[in-house]
PDB file of C-alpha atoms in Angstrom:
ATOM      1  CA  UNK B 889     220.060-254.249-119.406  1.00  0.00           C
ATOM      2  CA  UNK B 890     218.851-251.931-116.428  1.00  0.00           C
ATOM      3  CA  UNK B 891     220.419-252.883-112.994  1.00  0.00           C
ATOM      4  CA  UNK B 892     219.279-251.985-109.498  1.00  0.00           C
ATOM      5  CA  UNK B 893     222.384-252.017-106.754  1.00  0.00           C
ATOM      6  CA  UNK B 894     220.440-252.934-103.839  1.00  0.00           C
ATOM      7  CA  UNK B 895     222.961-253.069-100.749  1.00  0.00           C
ATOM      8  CA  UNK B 896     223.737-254.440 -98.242  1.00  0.00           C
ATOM      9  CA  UNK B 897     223.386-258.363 -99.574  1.00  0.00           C
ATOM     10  CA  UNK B 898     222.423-259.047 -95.767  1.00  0.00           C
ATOM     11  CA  UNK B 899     221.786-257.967 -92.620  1.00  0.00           C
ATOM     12  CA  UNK B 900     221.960-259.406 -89.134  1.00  0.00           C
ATOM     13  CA  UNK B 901     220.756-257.360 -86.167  1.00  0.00           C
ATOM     14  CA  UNK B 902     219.550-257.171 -82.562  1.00  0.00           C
ATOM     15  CA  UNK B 903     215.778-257.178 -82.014  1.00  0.00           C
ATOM     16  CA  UNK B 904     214.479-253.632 -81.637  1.00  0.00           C
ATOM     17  CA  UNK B 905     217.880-252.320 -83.594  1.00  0.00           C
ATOM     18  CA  UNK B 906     216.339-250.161 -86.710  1.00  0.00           C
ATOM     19  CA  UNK B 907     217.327-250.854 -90.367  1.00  0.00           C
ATOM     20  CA  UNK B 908     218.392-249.185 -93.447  1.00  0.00           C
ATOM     21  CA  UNK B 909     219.192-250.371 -96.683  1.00  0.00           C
ATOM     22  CA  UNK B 910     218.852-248.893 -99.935  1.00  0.00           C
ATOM     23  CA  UNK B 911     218.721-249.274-103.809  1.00  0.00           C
ATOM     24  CA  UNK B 912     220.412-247.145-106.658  1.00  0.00           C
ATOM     25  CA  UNK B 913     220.309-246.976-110.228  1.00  0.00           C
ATOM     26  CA  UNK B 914     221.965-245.510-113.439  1.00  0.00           C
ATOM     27  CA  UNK B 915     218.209-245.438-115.031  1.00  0.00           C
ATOM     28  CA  UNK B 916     215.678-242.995-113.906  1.00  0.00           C
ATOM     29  CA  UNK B 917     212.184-245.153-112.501  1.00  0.00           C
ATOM     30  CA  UNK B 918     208.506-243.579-112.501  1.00  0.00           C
ATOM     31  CA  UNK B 919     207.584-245.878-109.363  1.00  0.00           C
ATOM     32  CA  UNK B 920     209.898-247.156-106.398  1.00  0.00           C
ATOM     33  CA  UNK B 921     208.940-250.316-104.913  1.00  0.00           C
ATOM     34  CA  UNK B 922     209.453-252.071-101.998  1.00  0.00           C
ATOM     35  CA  UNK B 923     208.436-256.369-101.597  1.00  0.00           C
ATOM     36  CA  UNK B 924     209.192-258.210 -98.794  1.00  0.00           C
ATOM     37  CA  UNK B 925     209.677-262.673 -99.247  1.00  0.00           C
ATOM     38  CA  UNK B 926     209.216-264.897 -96.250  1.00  0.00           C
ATOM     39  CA  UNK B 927     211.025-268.302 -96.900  1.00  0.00           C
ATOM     40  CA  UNK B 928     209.297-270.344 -99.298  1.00  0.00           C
ATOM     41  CA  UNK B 929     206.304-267.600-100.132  1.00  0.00           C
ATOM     42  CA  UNK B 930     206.409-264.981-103.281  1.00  0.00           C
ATOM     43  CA  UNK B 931     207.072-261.400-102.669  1.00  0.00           C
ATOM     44  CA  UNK B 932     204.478-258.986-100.616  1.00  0.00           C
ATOM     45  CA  UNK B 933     204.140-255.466-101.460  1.00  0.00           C
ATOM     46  CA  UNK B 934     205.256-252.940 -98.543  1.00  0.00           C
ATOM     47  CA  UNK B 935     205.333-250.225-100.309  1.00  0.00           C
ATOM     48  CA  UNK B 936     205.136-247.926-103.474  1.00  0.00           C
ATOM     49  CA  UNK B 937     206.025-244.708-104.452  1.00  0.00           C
ATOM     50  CA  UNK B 938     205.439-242.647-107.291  1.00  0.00           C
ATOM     51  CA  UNK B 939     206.750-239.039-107.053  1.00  0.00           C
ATOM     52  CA  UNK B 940     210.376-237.786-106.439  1.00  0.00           C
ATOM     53  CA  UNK B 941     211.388-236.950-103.078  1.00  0.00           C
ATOM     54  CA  UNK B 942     208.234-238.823-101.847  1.00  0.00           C
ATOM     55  CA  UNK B 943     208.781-240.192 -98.336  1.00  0.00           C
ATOM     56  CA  UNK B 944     205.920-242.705 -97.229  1.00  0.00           C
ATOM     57  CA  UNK B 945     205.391-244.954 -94.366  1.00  0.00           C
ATOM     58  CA  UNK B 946     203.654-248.267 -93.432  1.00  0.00           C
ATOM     59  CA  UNK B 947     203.889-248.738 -90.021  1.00  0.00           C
ATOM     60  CA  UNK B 948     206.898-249.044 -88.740  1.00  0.00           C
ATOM     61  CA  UNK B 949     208.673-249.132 -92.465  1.00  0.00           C
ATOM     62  CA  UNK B 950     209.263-246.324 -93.928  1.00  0.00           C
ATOM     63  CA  UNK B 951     211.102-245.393 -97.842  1.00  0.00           C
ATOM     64  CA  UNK B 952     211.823-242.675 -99.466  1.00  0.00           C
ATOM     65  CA  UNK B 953     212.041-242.383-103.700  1.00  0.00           C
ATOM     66  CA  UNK B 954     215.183-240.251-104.301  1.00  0.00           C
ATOM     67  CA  UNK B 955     215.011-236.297-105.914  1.00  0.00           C
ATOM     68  CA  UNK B 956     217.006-237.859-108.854  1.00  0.00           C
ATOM     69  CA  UNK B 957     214.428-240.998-109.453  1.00  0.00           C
ATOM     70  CA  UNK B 958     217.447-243.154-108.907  1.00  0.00           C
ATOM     71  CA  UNK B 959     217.394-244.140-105.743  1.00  0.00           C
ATOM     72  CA  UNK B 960     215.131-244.948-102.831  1.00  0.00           C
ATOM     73  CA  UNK B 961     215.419-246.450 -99.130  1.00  0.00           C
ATOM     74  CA  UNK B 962     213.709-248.264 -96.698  1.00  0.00           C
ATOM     75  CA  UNK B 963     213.862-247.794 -92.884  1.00  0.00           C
ATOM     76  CA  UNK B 964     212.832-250.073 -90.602  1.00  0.00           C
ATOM     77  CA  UNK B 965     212.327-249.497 -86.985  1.00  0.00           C
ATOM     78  CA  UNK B 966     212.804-251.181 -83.860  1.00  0.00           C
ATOM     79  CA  UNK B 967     212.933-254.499 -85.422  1.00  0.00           C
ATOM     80  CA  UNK B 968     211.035-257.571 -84.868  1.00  0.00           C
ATOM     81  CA  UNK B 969     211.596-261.154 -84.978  1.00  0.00           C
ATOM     82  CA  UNK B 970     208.878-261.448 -87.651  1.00  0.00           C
ATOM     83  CA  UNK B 971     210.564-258.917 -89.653  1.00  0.00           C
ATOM     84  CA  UNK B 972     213.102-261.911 -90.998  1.00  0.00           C
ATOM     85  CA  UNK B 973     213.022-262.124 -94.434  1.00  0.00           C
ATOM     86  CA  UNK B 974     214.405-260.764 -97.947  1.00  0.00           C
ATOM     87  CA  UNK B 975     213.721-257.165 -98.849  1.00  0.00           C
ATOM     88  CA  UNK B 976     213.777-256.661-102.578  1.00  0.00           C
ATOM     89  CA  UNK B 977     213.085-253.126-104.391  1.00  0.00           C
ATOM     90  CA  UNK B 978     211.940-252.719-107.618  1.00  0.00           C
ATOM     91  CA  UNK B 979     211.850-250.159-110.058  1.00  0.00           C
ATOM     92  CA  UNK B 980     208.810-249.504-112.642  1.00  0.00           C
ATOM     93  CA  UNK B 981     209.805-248.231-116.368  1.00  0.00           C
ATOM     94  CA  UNK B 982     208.408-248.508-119.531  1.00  0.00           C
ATOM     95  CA  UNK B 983     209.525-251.256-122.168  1.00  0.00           C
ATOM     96  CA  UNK B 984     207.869-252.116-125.448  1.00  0.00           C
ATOM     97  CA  UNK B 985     204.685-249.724-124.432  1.00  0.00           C
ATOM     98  CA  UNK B 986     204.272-251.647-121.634  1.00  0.00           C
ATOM     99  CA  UNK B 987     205.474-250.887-117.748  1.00  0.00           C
ATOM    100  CA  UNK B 988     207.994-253.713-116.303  1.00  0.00           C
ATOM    101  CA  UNK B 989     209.733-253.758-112.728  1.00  0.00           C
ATOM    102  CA  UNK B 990     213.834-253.958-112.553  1.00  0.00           C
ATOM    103  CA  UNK B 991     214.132-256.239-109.595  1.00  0.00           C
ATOM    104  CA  UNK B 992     217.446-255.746-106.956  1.00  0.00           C
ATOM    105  CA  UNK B 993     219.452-258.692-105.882  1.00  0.00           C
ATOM    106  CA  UNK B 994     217.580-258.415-102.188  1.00  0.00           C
ATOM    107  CA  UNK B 995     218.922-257.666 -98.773  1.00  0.00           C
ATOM    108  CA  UNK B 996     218.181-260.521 -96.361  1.00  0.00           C
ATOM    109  CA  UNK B 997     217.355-259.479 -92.910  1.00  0.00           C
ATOM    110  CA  UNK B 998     218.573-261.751 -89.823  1.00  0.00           C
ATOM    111  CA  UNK B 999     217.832-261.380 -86.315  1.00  0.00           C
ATOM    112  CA  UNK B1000     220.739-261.963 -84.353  1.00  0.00           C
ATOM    113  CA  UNK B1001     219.198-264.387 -81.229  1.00  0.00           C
TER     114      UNK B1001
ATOM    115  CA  UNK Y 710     189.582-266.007-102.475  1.00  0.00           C
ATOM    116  CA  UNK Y 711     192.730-267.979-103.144  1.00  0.00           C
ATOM    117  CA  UNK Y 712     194.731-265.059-105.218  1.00  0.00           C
ATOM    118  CA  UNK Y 713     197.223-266.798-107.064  1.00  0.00           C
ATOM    119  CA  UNK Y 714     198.188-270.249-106.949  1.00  0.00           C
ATOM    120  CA  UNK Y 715     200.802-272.649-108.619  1.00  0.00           C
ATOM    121  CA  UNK Y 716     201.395-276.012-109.523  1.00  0.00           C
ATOM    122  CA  UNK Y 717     202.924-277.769-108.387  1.00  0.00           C
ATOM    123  CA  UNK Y 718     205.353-276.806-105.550  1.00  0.00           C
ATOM    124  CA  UNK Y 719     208.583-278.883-106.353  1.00  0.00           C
ATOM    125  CA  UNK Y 720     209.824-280.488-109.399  1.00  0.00           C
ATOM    126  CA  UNK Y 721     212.465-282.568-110.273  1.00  0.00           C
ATOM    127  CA  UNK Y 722     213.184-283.002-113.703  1.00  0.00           C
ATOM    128  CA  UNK Y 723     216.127-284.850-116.021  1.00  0.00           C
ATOM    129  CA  UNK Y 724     218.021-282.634-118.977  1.00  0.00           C
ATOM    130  CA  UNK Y 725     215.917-282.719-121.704  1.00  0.00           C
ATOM    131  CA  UNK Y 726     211.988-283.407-120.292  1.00  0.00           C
ATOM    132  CA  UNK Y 727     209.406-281.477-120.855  1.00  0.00           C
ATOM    133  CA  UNK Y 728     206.753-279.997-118.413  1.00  0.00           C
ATOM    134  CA  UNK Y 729     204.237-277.206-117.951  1.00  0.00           C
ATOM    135  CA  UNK Y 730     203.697-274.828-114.824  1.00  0.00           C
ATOM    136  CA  UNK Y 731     199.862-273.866-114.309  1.00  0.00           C
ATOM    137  CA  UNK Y 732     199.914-270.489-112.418  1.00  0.00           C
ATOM    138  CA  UNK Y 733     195.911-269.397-111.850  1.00  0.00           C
ATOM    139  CA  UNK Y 734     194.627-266.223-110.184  1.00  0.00           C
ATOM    140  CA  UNK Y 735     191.071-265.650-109.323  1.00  0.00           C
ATOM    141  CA  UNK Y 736     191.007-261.922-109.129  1.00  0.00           C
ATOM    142  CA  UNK Y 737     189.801-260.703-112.408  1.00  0.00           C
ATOM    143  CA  UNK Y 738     193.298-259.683-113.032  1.00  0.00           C
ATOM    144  CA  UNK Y 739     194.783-258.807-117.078  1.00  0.00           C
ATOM    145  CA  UNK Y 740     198.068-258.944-115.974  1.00  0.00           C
ATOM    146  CA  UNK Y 741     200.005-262.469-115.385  1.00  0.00           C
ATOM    147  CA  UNK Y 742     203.972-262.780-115.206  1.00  0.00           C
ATOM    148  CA  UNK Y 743     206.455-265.124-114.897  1.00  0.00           C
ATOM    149  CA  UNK Y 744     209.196-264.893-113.290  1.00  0.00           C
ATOM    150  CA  UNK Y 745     212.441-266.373-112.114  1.00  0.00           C
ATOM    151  CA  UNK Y 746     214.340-266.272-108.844  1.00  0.00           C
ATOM    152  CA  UNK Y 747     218.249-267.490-108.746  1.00  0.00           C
ATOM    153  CA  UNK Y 748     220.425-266.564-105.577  1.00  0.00           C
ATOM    154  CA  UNK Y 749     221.972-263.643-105.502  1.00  0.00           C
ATOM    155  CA  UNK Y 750     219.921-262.284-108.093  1.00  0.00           C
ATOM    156  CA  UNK Y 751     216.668-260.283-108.255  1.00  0.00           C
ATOM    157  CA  UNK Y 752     213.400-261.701-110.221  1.00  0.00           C
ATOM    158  CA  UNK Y 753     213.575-261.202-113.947  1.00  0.00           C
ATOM    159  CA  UNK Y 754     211.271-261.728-115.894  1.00  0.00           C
ATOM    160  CA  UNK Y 755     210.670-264.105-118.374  1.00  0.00           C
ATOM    161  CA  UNK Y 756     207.416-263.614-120.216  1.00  0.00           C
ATOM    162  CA  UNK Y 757     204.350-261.783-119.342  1.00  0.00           C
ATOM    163  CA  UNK Y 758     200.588-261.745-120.649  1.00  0.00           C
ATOM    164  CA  UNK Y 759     198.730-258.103-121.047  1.00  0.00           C
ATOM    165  CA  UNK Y 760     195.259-260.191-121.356  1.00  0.00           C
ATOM    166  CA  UNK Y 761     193.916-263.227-122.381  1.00  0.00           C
ATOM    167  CA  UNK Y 762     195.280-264.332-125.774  1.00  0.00           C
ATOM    168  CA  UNK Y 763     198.245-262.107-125.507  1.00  0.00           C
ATOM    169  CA  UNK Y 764     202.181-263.001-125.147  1.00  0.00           C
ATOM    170  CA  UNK Y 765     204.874-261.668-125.011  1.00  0.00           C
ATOM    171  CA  UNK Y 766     208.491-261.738-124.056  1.00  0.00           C
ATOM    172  CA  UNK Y 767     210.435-260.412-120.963  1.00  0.00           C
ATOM    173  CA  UNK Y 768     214.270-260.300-120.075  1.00  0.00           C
ATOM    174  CA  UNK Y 769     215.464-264.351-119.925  1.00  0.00           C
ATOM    175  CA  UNK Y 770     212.761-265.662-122.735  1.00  0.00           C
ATOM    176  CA  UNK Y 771     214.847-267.877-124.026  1.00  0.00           C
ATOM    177  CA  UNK Y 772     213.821-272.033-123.349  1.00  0.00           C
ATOM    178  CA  UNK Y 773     210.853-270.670-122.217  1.00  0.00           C
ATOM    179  CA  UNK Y 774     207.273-270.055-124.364  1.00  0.00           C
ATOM    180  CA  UNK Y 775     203.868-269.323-122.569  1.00  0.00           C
ATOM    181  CA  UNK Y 776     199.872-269.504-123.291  1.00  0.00           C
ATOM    182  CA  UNK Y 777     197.504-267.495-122.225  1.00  0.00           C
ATOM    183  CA  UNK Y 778     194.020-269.075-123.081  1.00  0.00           C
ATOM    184  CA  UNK Y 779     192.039-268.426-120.785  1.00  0.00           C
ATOM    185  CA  UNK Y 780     191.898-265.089-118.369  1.00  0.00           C
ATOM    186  CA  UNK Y 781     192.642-266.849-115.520  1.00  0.00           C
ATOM    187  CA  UNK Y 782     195.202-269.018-116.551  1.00  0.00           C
ATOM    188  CA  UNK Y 783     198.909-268.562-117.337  1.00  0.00           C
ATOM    189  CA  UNK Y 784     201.065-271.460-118.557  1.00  0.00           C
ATOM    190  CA  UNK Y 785     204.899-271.501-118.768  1.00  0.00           C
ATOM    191  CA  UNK Y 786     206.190-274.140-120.733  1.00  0.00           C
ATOM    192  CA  UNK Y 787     209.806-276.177-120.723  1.00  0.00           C
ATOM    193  CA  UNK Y 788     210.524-278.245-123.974  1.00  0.00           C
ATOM    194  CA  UNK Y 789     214.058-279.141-123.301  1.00  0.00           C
ATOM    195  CA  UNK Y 790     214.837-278.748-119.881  1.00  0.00           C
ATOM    196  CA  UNK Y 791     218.640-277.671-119.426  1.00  0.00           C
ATOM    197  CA  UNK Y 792     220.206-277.444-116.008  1.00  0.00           C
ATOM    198  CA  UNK Y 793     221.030-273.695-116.265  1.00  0.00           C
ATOM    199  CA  UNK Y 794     216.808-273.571-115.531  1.00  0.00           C
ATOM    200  CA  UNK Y 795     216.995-275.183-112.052  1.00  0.00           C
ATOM    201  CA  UNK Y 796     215.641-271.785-110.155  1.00  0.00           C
ATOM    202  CA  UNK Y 797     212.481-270.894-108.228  1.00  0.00           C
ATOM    203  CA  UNK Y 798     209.588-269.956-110.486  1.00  0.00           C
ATOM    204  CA  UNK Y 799     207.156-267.216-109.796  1.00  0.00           C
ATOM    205  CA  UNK Y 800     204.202-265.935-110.988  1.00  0.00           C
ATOM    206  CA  UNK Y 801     202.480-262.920-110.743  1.00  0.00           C
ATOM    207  CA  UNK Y 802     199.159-261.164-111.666  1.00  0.00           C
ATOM    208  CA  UNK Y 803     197.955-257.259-111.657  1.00  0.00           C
ATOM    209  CA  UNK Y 804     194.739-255.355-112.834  1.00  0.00           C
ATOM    210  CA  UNK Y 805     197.214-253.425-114.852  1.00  0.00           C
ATOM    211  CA  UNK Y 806     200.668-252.490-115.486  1.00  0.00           C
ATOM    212  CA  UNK Y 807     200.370-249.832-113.307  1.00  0.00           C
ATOM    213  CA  UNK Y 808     199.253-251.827-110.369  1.00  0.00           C
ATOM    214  CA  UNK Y 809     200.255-253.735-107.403  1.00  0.00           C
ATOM    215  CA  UNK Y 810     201.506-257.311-108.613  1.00  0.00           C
ATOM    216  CA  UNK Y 811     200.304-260.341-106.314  1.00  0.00           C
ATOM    217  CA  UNK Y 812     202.855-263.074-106.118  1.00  0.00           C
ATOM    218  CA  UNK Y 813     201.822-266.860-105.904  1.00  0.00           C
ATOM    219  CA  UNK Y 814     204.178-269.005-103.696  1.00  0.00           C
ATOM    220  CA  UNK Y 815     206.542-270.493-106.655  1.00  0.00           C
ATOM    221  CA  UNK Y 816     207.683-273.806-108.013  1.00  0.00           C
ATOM    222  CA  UNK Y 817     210.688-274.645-106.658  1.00  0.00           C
ATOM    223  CA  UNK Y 818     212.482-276.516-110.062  1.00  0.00           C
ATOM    224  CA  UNK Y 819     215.755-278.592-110.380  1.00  0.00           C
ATOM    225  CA  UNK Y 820     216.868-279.885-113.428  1.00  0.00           C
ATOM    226  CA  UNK Y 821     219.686-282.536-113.148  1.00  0.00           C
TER     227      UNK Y 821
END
């Protein structure tokens, strides 16, 4: 089936140190996603985007969906304790005439004390 | 508003029980998924509901069926509960497959 590479598995940083990590695919995606999970809640929405090369922030989070429509980052800056957590992309495609997301393993984000 | 809730929140179940999870959303929504979580691995889906009365099957269906009576209302069913289904359960609901998809907290499930 489709598979997202979402790297790296984890992270562990300094507070205020800024973040990368990214997601790649073999399949081309319409929409790039972005969730983030705090322990023992479902995923949040960050953010989505839906055009090639489009580079959107929230904040202080900001991704990017690849000019191929394979891959996409997200940035964070100057971290925060709060910002703990596992980071999961998601692609959109269509399957059976309807649109499903192809979910990446996560990156878990830890804040070094 | 509540968005989406589950029940319940942990279950512990022997091979071979039965048992239902209730997920319920209060936001009008068509969309309802469920999903399942296992470390290491992304969510993948294993049925999802375009609107009320409708069914049908994601990537990991298998042991798994669904009902969709009501709008509000998505069931996920386990006739035969095998160990390989221990995993955190989550559901999900969108106005469309096109939109955002809310997340309700999950059912944390062990199956011994």
């Amino acid at each position: 089936g489709q598979q997202l590479n979402q790297s790296p598995q984890s992270m562990f940083i300094q507070e205020g140190e800024d973040v990368s990590m990214n997601c790649t695919s073999s399949s081309i995606f319409n929409t790039w996603l972005w969730y983030k999970q705090d322990p023992g809640e479902g995923p949040v929405l960050l953010i989505a985007l839906y055009k090639a090369g489009e580079l959107t922030s929230n904040g202080r989070l900001t991704a990017q969906f690849g000019i191929t429509r394979k891959d996409s980052f997200l940035n964070i800056s100057a971290s925060i304790p709060s910002d703990v957590g596992i980071y999961f992309c998601a692609g959109q495609i269509v399957m059976d005439s309807n649109y499903q997301l192809i979910w990446g393993a996560g990156t878990k984000l830890i804040i070094k004390p | 508003n509540a968005g989406v809730t589950q029940t319940p929140k942990f279950r512990v179940l022997k091979t071979g029980q039965s048992m239902t999870l209730l997920c319920a959303q209060d936001m009008n929504h068509e969309y309802m998924y469920w999903y399942r979580q296992d470390p290491g691995m992304g969510l993948r889906l294993i049925h999802y509901s375009v609107g009320e009365g409708t069914t049908a099957k994601g990537e990991v269906p298998d042991g798994y069926n669904v009902s969709r009576l009501k709008k509000q209302n998505f069931l996920l069913g386990l006739e035969s509960a095998a160990p390989s289904q221990t995993s955190v359960y989550f559901c999900a609901s969108s106005y469309s497959g096109l939109h955002t998809q809310y997340f309700g907290p999950g059912t944390r499930l062990t199956v011994l």
